[in-house]
Amino acid sequence: MSRWGKREDMIVHEAEPYNAEPPPRALADRALTPVDTFYSRNHGPIPRLDPRAWRLSVDGEVERELALSLSDLRSGFEHRTLTATLQCAGNRRAGLIEVGDIPGEAPWGSGAISTAEWTGVRLADVLGAAGLGPRAAHVAFAAPDVAAEADPPQPYGGSIPVAKALAGEVLLAWGMNGAPLPAVHGGPVRVVVPGHIGARSVKWVHRVTAQERPSDNYFQATVYRLLTADADPSATGPGDGLSLGPVAVNADILRPGDGEVLPAGATEISGYAFAGERGVARVDVSLDLGDSWVQADLDERADPWAWRLWRVTLDLPVGPAVITARAWDTAAACQPESARHLWNPKGYVNNSWARIHVIGRD
Ligand SMILES: Nc1nc2c(c(=O)[nH]1)N[C@H]1C(S)=C(S)[C@@H](COP(=O)(O)O)O[C@H]1N2
Ligand SMILES: [Mo]
């Protein structure tokens, strides 16, 4: 085992703070990602918190402020378990870096996305116990980890609109794949915001605040915003660019691997597709750069907040081949063809068509 209980073959973009993704073959063909394989994205040092000392304060535009221990949370509210995919806004950034340099940001491949079964209580139930005031339009989360990159230095935080916070799928979770939530994934308790960028699923959460405005935390107001291609990220400040929240339809190929040499003929191709709140409707795969497409089989839809794994068997020719895949969501929106026109200075939301190069052997 390498650090933080992760598998030895994790692709570690940064050791401190720890930022690592599994290789594509490790994610492939498994509806749930084992904890040792689940990607981890950290902006600061990972705190080791004592679950018995942990408290959650609920404050702001509420009728009653709450201070809840882990046992208060467990005994006071209905338990809920759901399967949800988390995807970092920087997933597949490597495809944008091929278009143009993105200094200072991790070159995530296909693996800044993973799926787990989360157990906890509904944020809506906890907010219900506090009683939301009429001016509450956003719900902000605060954590203790201080990122060196934050300007000015400050602990991690973020917020979601109150309508999302009151939707039953948003959890305060202490369990991951049936075990206590490990420190690296936010234990003792994290927020899980299914269908939104991973950044809103605040780990080690210790404060929930109902407020009129979105969080002014650096990671909400300045980072995780989509800038125009010509913007200078060092010259941008709070409120610049588009705030990222709900995720757009995306997909990638996990098997075979990019660059693999494999026998020509019938070849199984598999990967994931994820469309957040909208859901995945169809996945197409092409061996001729998109002139013609074959529809992949989607796994049974077990949970609305999870990715859909897909697979298809195609006749791989002898010689070099490009395998392309794209997903459609339930609004019939499709992934854009090329990363070229998606490039942005922080390298977010690369949801262009998935493409790998392989060689069919005679
Ligand atoms: N407190 C805190 N929460 C955080 C982060 C962080 O750095 N600190 N990173 C966020 C980002 S950008 C992502 S993508 C997810 C990653 O969750 P994971 O490490 O469990 O995969 O956590 C989010 N929650
Ligand atoms: Mo992220």
Short mmCIF file of C-alpha atoms and ligand atoms in Angstrom, two decimals:
data_model
loop_
_atom_site.label_atom_id
_atom_site.label_comp_id
_atom_site.label_asym_id
_atom_site.label_seq_id
_atom_site.Cartn_x
_atom_site.Cartn_y
_atom_site.Cartn_z
CA MET A 1 0.00 0.00 0.00
CA SER A 2 1.23 3.45 -0.80
CA ARG A 3 0.24 6.60 1.05
CA TRP A 4 -3.23 7.20 2.43
CA GLY A 5 -4.14 3.55 1.89
CA LYS A 6 -4.08 3.94 -1.88
CA ARG A 7 -2.96 1.28 -4.37
CA GLU A 8 0.68 1.28 -5.47
CA ASP A 9 -0.09 2.15 -9.08
CA MET A 10 -1.91 5.43 -8.38
CA ILE A 11 -0.76 8.24 -10.66
CA VAL A 12 0.42 10.77 -8.06
CA HIS A 13 0.37 14.28 -9.52
CA GLU A 14 1.44 15.82 -6.23
CA ALA A 15 2.57 14.17 -3.00
CA GLU A 16 1.92 17.23 -0.80
CA PRO A 17 -0.87 18.15 -0.91
CA TYR A 18 -1.86 14.65 -2.01
CA ASN A 19 -3.37 14.58 -5.50
CA ALA A 20 -3.67 11.22 -7.20
CA GLU A 21 -5.81 9.32 -9.72
CA PRO A 22 -6.07 5.62 -10.52
CA PRO A 23 -4.83 4.34 -13.88
CA PRO A 24 -7.72 3.87 -16.35
CA ARG A 25 -7.62 0.04 -16.17
CA ALA A 26 -8.18 0.22 -12.40
CA LEU A 27 -11.41 2.23 -12.83
CA ALA A 28 -12.71 0.09 -15.70
CA ASP A 29 -15.72 -2.23 -15.47
CA ARG A 30 -16.48 -1.65 -11.78
CA ALA A 31 -19.67 0.15 -10.86
CA LEU A 32 -18.23 1.06 -7.44
CA THR A 33 -14.66 2.27 -7.11
CA PRO A 34 -12.85 0.61 -4.18
CA VAL A 35 -11.60 3.12 -1.60
CA ASP A 36 -7.95 2.29 -2.36
CA THR A 37 -8.59 3.20 -6.02
CA PHE A 38 -10.82 6.32 -5.60
CA TYR A 39 -9.09 9.50 -6.84
CA SER A 40 -8.15 12.09 -4.26
CA ARG A 41 -7.99 15.84 -4.73
CA ASN A 42 -6.63 17.99 -1.92
CA HIS A 43 -5.81 21.68 -1.90
CA GLY A 44 -4.13 21.57 1.51
CA PRO A 45 -2.79 19.15 4.13
CA ILE A 46 -5.14 16.30 5.08
CA PRO A 47 -6.29 16.83 8.67
CA ARG A 48 -6.48 13.90 11.10
CA LEU A 49 -9.58 14.62 13.15
CA ASP A 50 -10.80 12.82 16.25
CA PRO A 51 -14.38 11.69 15.48
CA ARG A 52 -15.32 12.06 19.17
CA ALA A 53 -14.19 15.69 19.25
CA TRP A 54 -15.75 16.58 15.88
CA ARG A 55 -18.69 19.01 15.95
CA LEU A 56 -20.82 20.43 13.17
CA SER A 57 -22.20 23.90 13.68
CA VAL A 58 -25.24 24.98 11.69
CA ASP A 59 -25.75 28.72 11.66
CA GLY A 60 -26.55 31.83 9.60
CA GLU A 61 -30.10 32.38 8.33
CA VAL A 62 -31.64 29.74 10.58
CA GLU A 63 -34.25 29.82 13.35
CA ARG A 64 -32.08 27.75 15.72
CA GLU A 65 -28.32 27.30 15.62
CA LEU A 66 -27.23 23.69 16.07
CA ALA A 67 -24.01 22.11 17.34
CA LEU A 68 -24.04 18.41 16.50
CA SER A 69 -21.64 15.65 17.46
CA LEU A 70 -21.22 12.59 15.26
CA SER A 71 -23.50 10.62 17.57
CA ASP A 72 -26.12 13.42 17.44
CA LEU A 73 -25.99 13.18 13.66
CA ARG A 74 -26.29 9.38 13.73
CA SER A 75 -29.07 9.20 16.30
CA GLY A 76 -31.05 12.31 15.38
CA PHE A 77 -31.68 11.80 11.68
CA GLU A 78 -32.75 9.08 9.28
CA HIS A 79 -29.79 7.26 7.72
CA ARG A 80 -29.48 7.29 3.97
CA THR A 81 -27.14 5.40 1.64
CA LEU A 82 -26.72 6.30 -2.02
CA THR A 83 -24.30 5.59 -4.82
CA ALA A 84 -22.87 8.76 -6.31
CA THR A 85 -20.05 9.67 -8.66
CA LEU A 86 -17.67 12.50 -7.80
CA GLN A 87 -15.86 14.17 -10.65
CA CYS A 88 -13.27 16.91 -10.28
CA ALA A 89 -13.80 19.93 -12.55
CA GLY A 90 -10.22 19.27 -13.73
CA ASN A 91 -10.93 15.69 -14.88
CA ARG A 92 -9.37 15.10 -18.34
CA ARG A 93 -7.37 18.35 -18.14
CA ALA A 94 -4.51 16.53 -19.93
CA GLY A 95 -6.55 16.86 -23.13
CA LEU A 96 -6.62 20.66 -22.71
CA ILE A 97 -2.88 20.78 -21.95
CA GLU A 98 -2.33 19.14 -25.37
CA VAL A 99 -3.98 22.25 -26.84
CA GLY A 100 -2.07 24.78 -24.74
CA ASP A 101 0.00 24.87 -21.56
CA ILE A 102 -1.82 25.19 -18.21
CA PRO A 103 0.88 26.00 -15.66
CA GLY A 104 0.40 25.09 -12.02
CA GLU A 105 -2.52 22.70 -12.50
CA ALA A 106 -2.38 18.90 -12.28
CA PRO A 107 -2.56 17.14 -15.67
CA TRP A 108 -5.45 14.86 -14.68
CA GLY A 109 -6.17 12.08 -17.14
CA SER A 110 -9.39 10.02 -17.23
CA GLY A 111 -9.31 9.24 -13.52
CA ALA A 112 -10.31 12.37 -11.59
CA ILE A 113 -13.69 10.67 -11.27
CA SER A 114 -14.81 7.76 -9.10
CA THR A 115 -18.00 6.28 -7.67
CA ALA A 116 -18.77 5.19 -4.13
CA GLU A 117 -21.68 4.26 -1.91
CA TRP A 118 -22.02 7.04 0.65
CA THR A 119 -23.81 6.72 4.00
CA GLY A 120 -24.94 9.57 6.18
CA VAL A 121 -27.91 11.86 6.68
CA ARG A 122 -29.65 14.24 4.34
CA LEU A 123 -28.40 17.82 4.58
CA ALA A 124 -32.09 18.75 4.05
CA ASP A 125 -33.05 17.02 7.31
CA VAL A 126 -30.36 18.84 9.29
CA LEU A 127 -31.39 22.17 7.73
CA GLY A 128 -34.99 21.27 8.58
CA ALA A 129 -34.04 20.84 12.24
CA ALA A 130 -32.38 24.26 12.21
CA GLY A 131 -35.30 25.88 10.34
CA LEU A 132 -34.21 27.87 7.31
CA GLY A 133 -34.95 31.57 7.41
CA PRO A 134 -36.65 33.35 4.49
CA ARG A 135 -33.42 35.01 3.31
CA ALA A 136 -31.47 31.73 2.99
CA ALA A 137 -30.58 31.40 -0.71
CA HIS A 138 -27.27 29.52 -0.43
CA VAL A 139 -25.81 26.98 1.96
CA ALA A 140 -22.07 27.32 2.61
CA PHE A 141 -19.70 24.68 3.94
CA ALA A 142 -16.44 25.27 5.82
CA ALA A 143 -13.57 22.92 6.58
CA PRO A 144 -10.37 23.27 8.65
CA ASP A 145 -7.73 22.56 5.97
CA VAL A 146 -5.77 25.65 4.93
CA ALA A 147 -4.41 25.62 1.37
CA ALA A 148 -1.15 27.43 0.70
CA GLU A 149 -2.55 28.44 -2.70
CA ALA A 150 -5.53 30.33 -1.22
CA ASP A 151 -5.25 34.10 -1.48
CA PRO A 152 -5.58 35.37 1.19
CA PRO A 153 -4.71 32.18 3.17
CA GLN A 154 -7.95 30.61 4.41
CA PRO A 155 -9.54 27.25 5.12
CA TYR A 156 -11.33 25.39 2.30
CA GLY A 157 -14.99 26.14 1.68
CA GLY A 158 -17.75 26.41 -0.89
CA SER A 159 -21.51 26.67 -1.26
CA ILE A 160 -24.51 25.37 -3.15
CA PRO A 161 -27.86 27.01 -3.88
CA VAL A 162 -30.51 26.31 -1.26
CA ALA A 163 -32.69 24.37 -3.75
CA LYS A 164 -29.86 21.85 -4.20
CA ALA A 165 -29.16 21.77 -0.45
CA LEU A 166 -32.79 20.84 0.17
CA ALA A 167 -32.84 18.14 -2.53
CA GLY A 168 -32.68 14.79 -0.77
CA GLU A 169 -29.53 13.58 -2.50
CA VAL A 170 -27.11 15.94 -0.74
CA LEU A 171 -25.60 14.10 2.22
CA LEU A 172 -23.50 14.72 5.28
CA ALA A 173 -21.68 11.39 4.99
CA TRP A 174 -19.61 9.39 7.48
CA GLY A 175 -19.53 6.13 5.48
CA MET A 176 -17.90 5.19 2.17
CA ASN A 177 -18.43 1.77 0.58
CA GLY A 178 -19.72 0.42 3.89
CA ALA A 179 -16.74 1.50 6.01
CA PRO A 180 -16.03 4.64 8.05
CA LEU A 181 -15.06 7.56 5.80
CA PRO A 182 -11.23 7.63 5.74
CA ALA A 183 -9.31 10.83 6.52
CA VAL A 184 -8.16 11.24 2.91
CA HIS A 185 -11.79 11.38 1.75
CA GLY A 186 -12.96 13.79 4.46
CA GLY A 187 -13.53 11.67 7.58
CA PRO A 188 -15.15 11.86 10.02
CA VAL A 189 -17.81 13.68 7.92
CA ARG A 190 -17.93 15.26 4.47
CA VAL A 191 -20.57 16.78 2.26
CA VAL A 192 -21.55 14.77 -0.85
CA VAL A 193 -23.21 16.90 -3.55
CA PRO A 194 -24.18 14.42 -6.28
CA GLY A 195 -24.24 15.85 -9.78
CA HIS A 196 -22.12 18.92 -8.98
CA ILE A 197 -18.36 19.37 -9.40
CA GLY A 198 -16.33 17.53 -6.77
CA ALA A 199 -15.18 20.83 -5.26
CA ARG A 200 -18.58 21.34 -3.60
CA SER A 201 -18.37 18.02 -1.75
CA VAL A 202 -16.48 19.66 1.12
CA LYS A 203 -14.41 17.23 3.19
CA TRP A 204 -13.92 17.46 6.98
CA VAL A 205 -16.93 19.80 7.06
CA HIS A 206 -17.40 21.48 10.45
CA ARG A 207 -19.71 24.35 9.65
CA VAL A 208 -22.86 24.73 7.56
CA THR A 209 -24.10 28.30 7.11
CA ALA A 210 -27.35 29.40 5.48
CA GLN A 211 -26.82 32.75 3.79
CA GLU A 212 -28.10 35.20 1.21
CA ARG A 213 -25.06 35.09 -1.07
CA PRO A 214 -22.83 32.30 -2.40
CA SER A 215 -19.73 31.58 -0.31
CA ASP A 216 -16.97 34.17 -0.65
CA ASN A 217 -14.38 31.43 -0.03
CA TYR A 218 -11.46 31.54 -2.45
CA PHE A 219 -12.40 28.11 -3.85
CA GLN A 220 -15.92 29.29 -4.65
CA ALA A 221 -15.41 32.93 -5.63
CA THR A 222 -12.08 32.75 -7.49
CA VAL A 223 -11.14 29.11 -8.20
CA TYR A 224 -13.45 26.62 -9.99
CA ARG A 225 -14.65 29.29 -12.40
CA LEU A 226 -14.55 29.06 -16.14
CA LEU A 227 -12.49 31.98 -17.50
CA THR A 228 -12.41 33.07 -21.12
CA ALA A 229 -9.50 31.69 -23.13
CA ASP A 230 -7.76 35.07 -23.21
CA ALA A 231 -8.07 35.78 -19.46
CA ASP A 232 -4.95 35.98 -17.29
CA PRO A 233 -5.69 33.79 -14.25
CA SER A 234 -3.13 35.69 -12.14
CA ALA A 235 -5.06 38.91 -12.75
CA THR A 236 -8.56 37.59 -12.03
CA GLY A 237 -10.39 37.97 -8.75
CA PRO A 238 -13.60 37.05 -6.96
CA GLY A 239 -16.60 36.75 -9.27
CA ASP A 240 -14.67 36.59 -12.53
CA GLY A 241 -15.69 33.88 -14.99
CA LEU A 242 -18.55 31.42 -14.75
CA SER A 243 -19.16 29.61 -11.48
CA LEU A 244 -19.05 25.84 -11.99
CA GLY A 245 -21.78 23.78 -10.35
CA PRO A 246 -23.79 21.09 -12.15
CA VAL A 247 -21.60 18.86 -14.34
CA ALA A 248 -21.93 18.62 -18.12
CA VAL A 249 -22.16 15.33 -20.03
CA ASN A 250 -18.78 13.63 -20.23
CA ALA A 251 -17.32 10.21 -21.08
CA ASP A 252 -14.00 8.48 -21.44
CA ILE A 253 -12.59 5.19 -22.69
CA LEU A 254 -10.93 3.08 -19.99
CA ARG A 255 -10.19 -0.18 -21.82
CA PRO A 256 -8.17 -0.82 -23.96
CA GLY A 257 -5.54 1.63 -22.82
CA ASP A 258 -4.25 4.48 -24.95
CA GLY A 259 -1.27 3.26 -27.01
CA GLU A 260 -2.01 -0.43 -26.48
CA VAL A 261 -1.04 -3.01 -29.10
CA LEU A 262 -3.69 -5.72 -29.20
CA PRO A 263 -4.94 -8.49 -31.51
CA ALA A 264 -7.01 -7.21 -34.46
CA GLY A 265 -10.59 -8.51 -34.75
CA ALA A 266 -13.40 -8.51 -32.20
CA THR A 267 -12.32 -6.16 -29.42
CA GLU A 268 -14.26 -5.13 -26.34
CA ILE A 269 -14.10 -1.42 -25.55
CA SER A 270 -15.41 -0.03 -22.27
CA GLY A 271 -15.55 3.16 -20.28
CA TYR A 272 -17.71 5.52 -18.27
CA ALA A 273 -20.21 8.24 -19.06
CA PHE A 274 -21.53 10.77 -16.56
CA ALA A 275 -24.01 13.61 -16.94
CA GLY A 276 -24.70 14.60 -13.34
CA GLU A 277 -28.23 15.85 -12.79
CA ARG A 278 -29.36 15.07 -16.31
CA GLY A 279 -28.30 11.46 -16.68
CA VAL A 280 -26.70 9.65 -19.60
CA ALA A 281 -29.02 8.66 -22.45
CA ARG A 282 -26.69 7.08 -25.02
CA VAL A 283 -23.03 6.37 -25.76
CA ASP A 284 -21.68 6.14 -29.33
CA VAL A 285 -18.34 4.64 -30.34
CA SER A 286 -16.55 5.12 -33.67
CA LEU A 287 -13.57 3.59 -35.45
CA ASP A 288 -13.59 6.22 -38.24
CA LEU A 289 -13.16 9.48 -36.29
CA GLY A 290 -16.90 9.96 -36.01
CA ASP A 291 -18.09 9.44 -39.58
CA SER A 292 -20.10 6.47 -38.35
CA TRP A 293 -21.06 5.35 -34.86
CA VAL A 294 -22.12 2.18 -33.07
CA GLN A 295 -24.20 2.41 -29.88
CA ALA A 296 -22.62 0.92 -26.77
CA ASP A 297 -24.52 -1.11 -24.16
CA LEU A 298 -25.11 0.84 -20.95
CA ASP A 299 -25.06 -0.89 -17.57
CA GLU A 300 -28.38 -1.14 -15.76
CA ARG A 301 -29.25 2.15 -14.19
CA ALA A 302 -28.88 1.32 -10.51
CA ASP A 303 -28.64 4.79 -9.04
CA PRO A 304 -29.50 8.11 -10.65
CA TRP A 305 -26.40 9.82 -9.22
CA ALA A 306 -23.86 7.33 -10.51
CA TRP A 307 -21.96 7.19 -13.78
CA ARG A 308 -23.06 4.68 -16.44
CA LEU A 309 -20.47 2.16 -17.46
CA TRP A 310 -20.69 1.18 -21.11
CA ARG A 311 -19.19 -1.46 -23.37
CA VAL A 312 -19.22 -2.42 -27.02
CA THR A 313 -17.44 -4.99 -29.18
CA LEU A 314 -16.02 -3.68 -32.46
CA ASP A 315 -13.96 -5.22 -35.23
CA LEU A 316 -10.53 -3.66 -34.79
CA PRO A 317 -8.59 -3.44 -38.08
CA VAL A 318 -4.91 -4.40 -38.48
CA GLY A 319 -2.64 -1.38 -38.00
CA PRO A 320 -3.06 1.94 -36.21
CA ALA A 321 -6.62 2.87 -35.22
CA VAL A 322 -8.33 5.67 -33.33
CA ILE A 323 -11.23 4.76 -31.07
CA THR A 324 -13.61 7.66 -30.39
CA ALA A 325 -16.49 7.73 -27.91
CA ARG A 326 -19.10 10.32 -27.00
CA ALA A 327 -22.12 10.43 -24.70
CA TRP A 328 -25.51 12.12 -24.96
CA ASP A 329 -27.52 13.26 -21.95
CA THR A 330 -31.26 13.15 -21.31
CA ALA A 331 -31.64 16.66 -22.81
CA ALA A 332 -30.11 15.22 -26.04
CA ALA A 333 -27.00 17.35 -25.52
CA CYS A 334 -23.80 15.74 -26.76
CA GLN A 335 -20.16 16.22 -25.83
CA PRO A 336 -18.30 18.72 -28.04
CA GLU A 337 -15.99 17.18 -30.61
CA SER A 338 -12.74 18.91 -29.83
CA ALA A 339 -10.82 20.14 -26.80
CA ARG A 340 -9.41 22.90 -28.98
CA HIS A 341 -12.35 25.20 -28.53
CA LEU A 342 -12.87 24.35 -24.87
CA TRP A 343 -9.43 25.45 -23.69
CA ASN A 344 -9.53 27.75 -20.67
CA PRO A 345 -6.65 29.04 -18.54
CA LYS A 346 -7.44 26.92 -15.44
CA GLY A 347 -8.21 23.81 -17.48
CA TYR A 348 -11.72 22.95 -16.33
CA VAL A 349 -14.54 20.96 -17.93
CA ASN A 350 -12.80 19.09 -20.70
CA ASN A 351 -15.78 17.08 -21.89
CA SER A 352 -14.65 16.70 -25.50
CA TRP A 353 -15.03 13.37 -27.30
CA ALA A 354 -12.87 10.59 -25.84
CA ARG A 355 -10.12 9.40 -28.18
CA ILE A 356 -7.46 6.72 -27.83
CA HIS A 357 -4.87 5.39 -30.27
CA VAL A 358 -4.29 1.63 -30.49
CA ILE A 359 -2.56 -0.74 -32.90
CA GLY A 360 -4.29 -3.88 -34.16
CA ARG A 361 -1.84 -6.77 -34.48
CA ASP A 362 -2.20 -9.35 -37.24
N1 LIG B 1 -11.95 20.47 2.80
C1 LIG B 1 -11.74 20.18 1.51
N2 LIG B 1 -12.72 19.61 0.79
C2 LIG B 1 -12.54 19.30 -0.51
C3 LIG B 1 -11.29 19.57 -1.16
C4 LIG B 1 -10.26 20.15 -0.38
O1 LIG B 1 -9.14 20.40 -0.85
N3 LIG B 1 -10.51 20.43 0.95
N4 LIG B 1 -11.15 19.28 -2.49
C5 LIG B 1 -12.40 19.25 -3.27
C6 LIG B 1 -12.24 18.81 -4.64
S1 LIG B 1 -11.63 19.95 -5.74
C7 LIG B 1 -12.67 17.57 -5.06
S2 LIG B 1 -12.62 17.15 -6.68
C8 LIG B 1 -13.16 16.57 -4.08
C9 LIG B 1 -12.32 15.32 -4.14
O2 LIG B 1 -12.78 14.38 -3.19
P1 LIG B 1 -11.93 13.09 -2.89
O3 LIG B 1 -10.55 13.52 -2.47
O4 LIG B 1 -12.67 12.36 -1.85
O5 LIG B 1 -11.87 12.31 -4.18
O6 LIG B 1 -13.12 17.07 -2.74
C10 LIG B 1 -13.46 18.42 -2.59
N5 LIG B 1 -13.56 18.73 -1.19
MO MO B 2 -11.95 19.13 -7.84
#
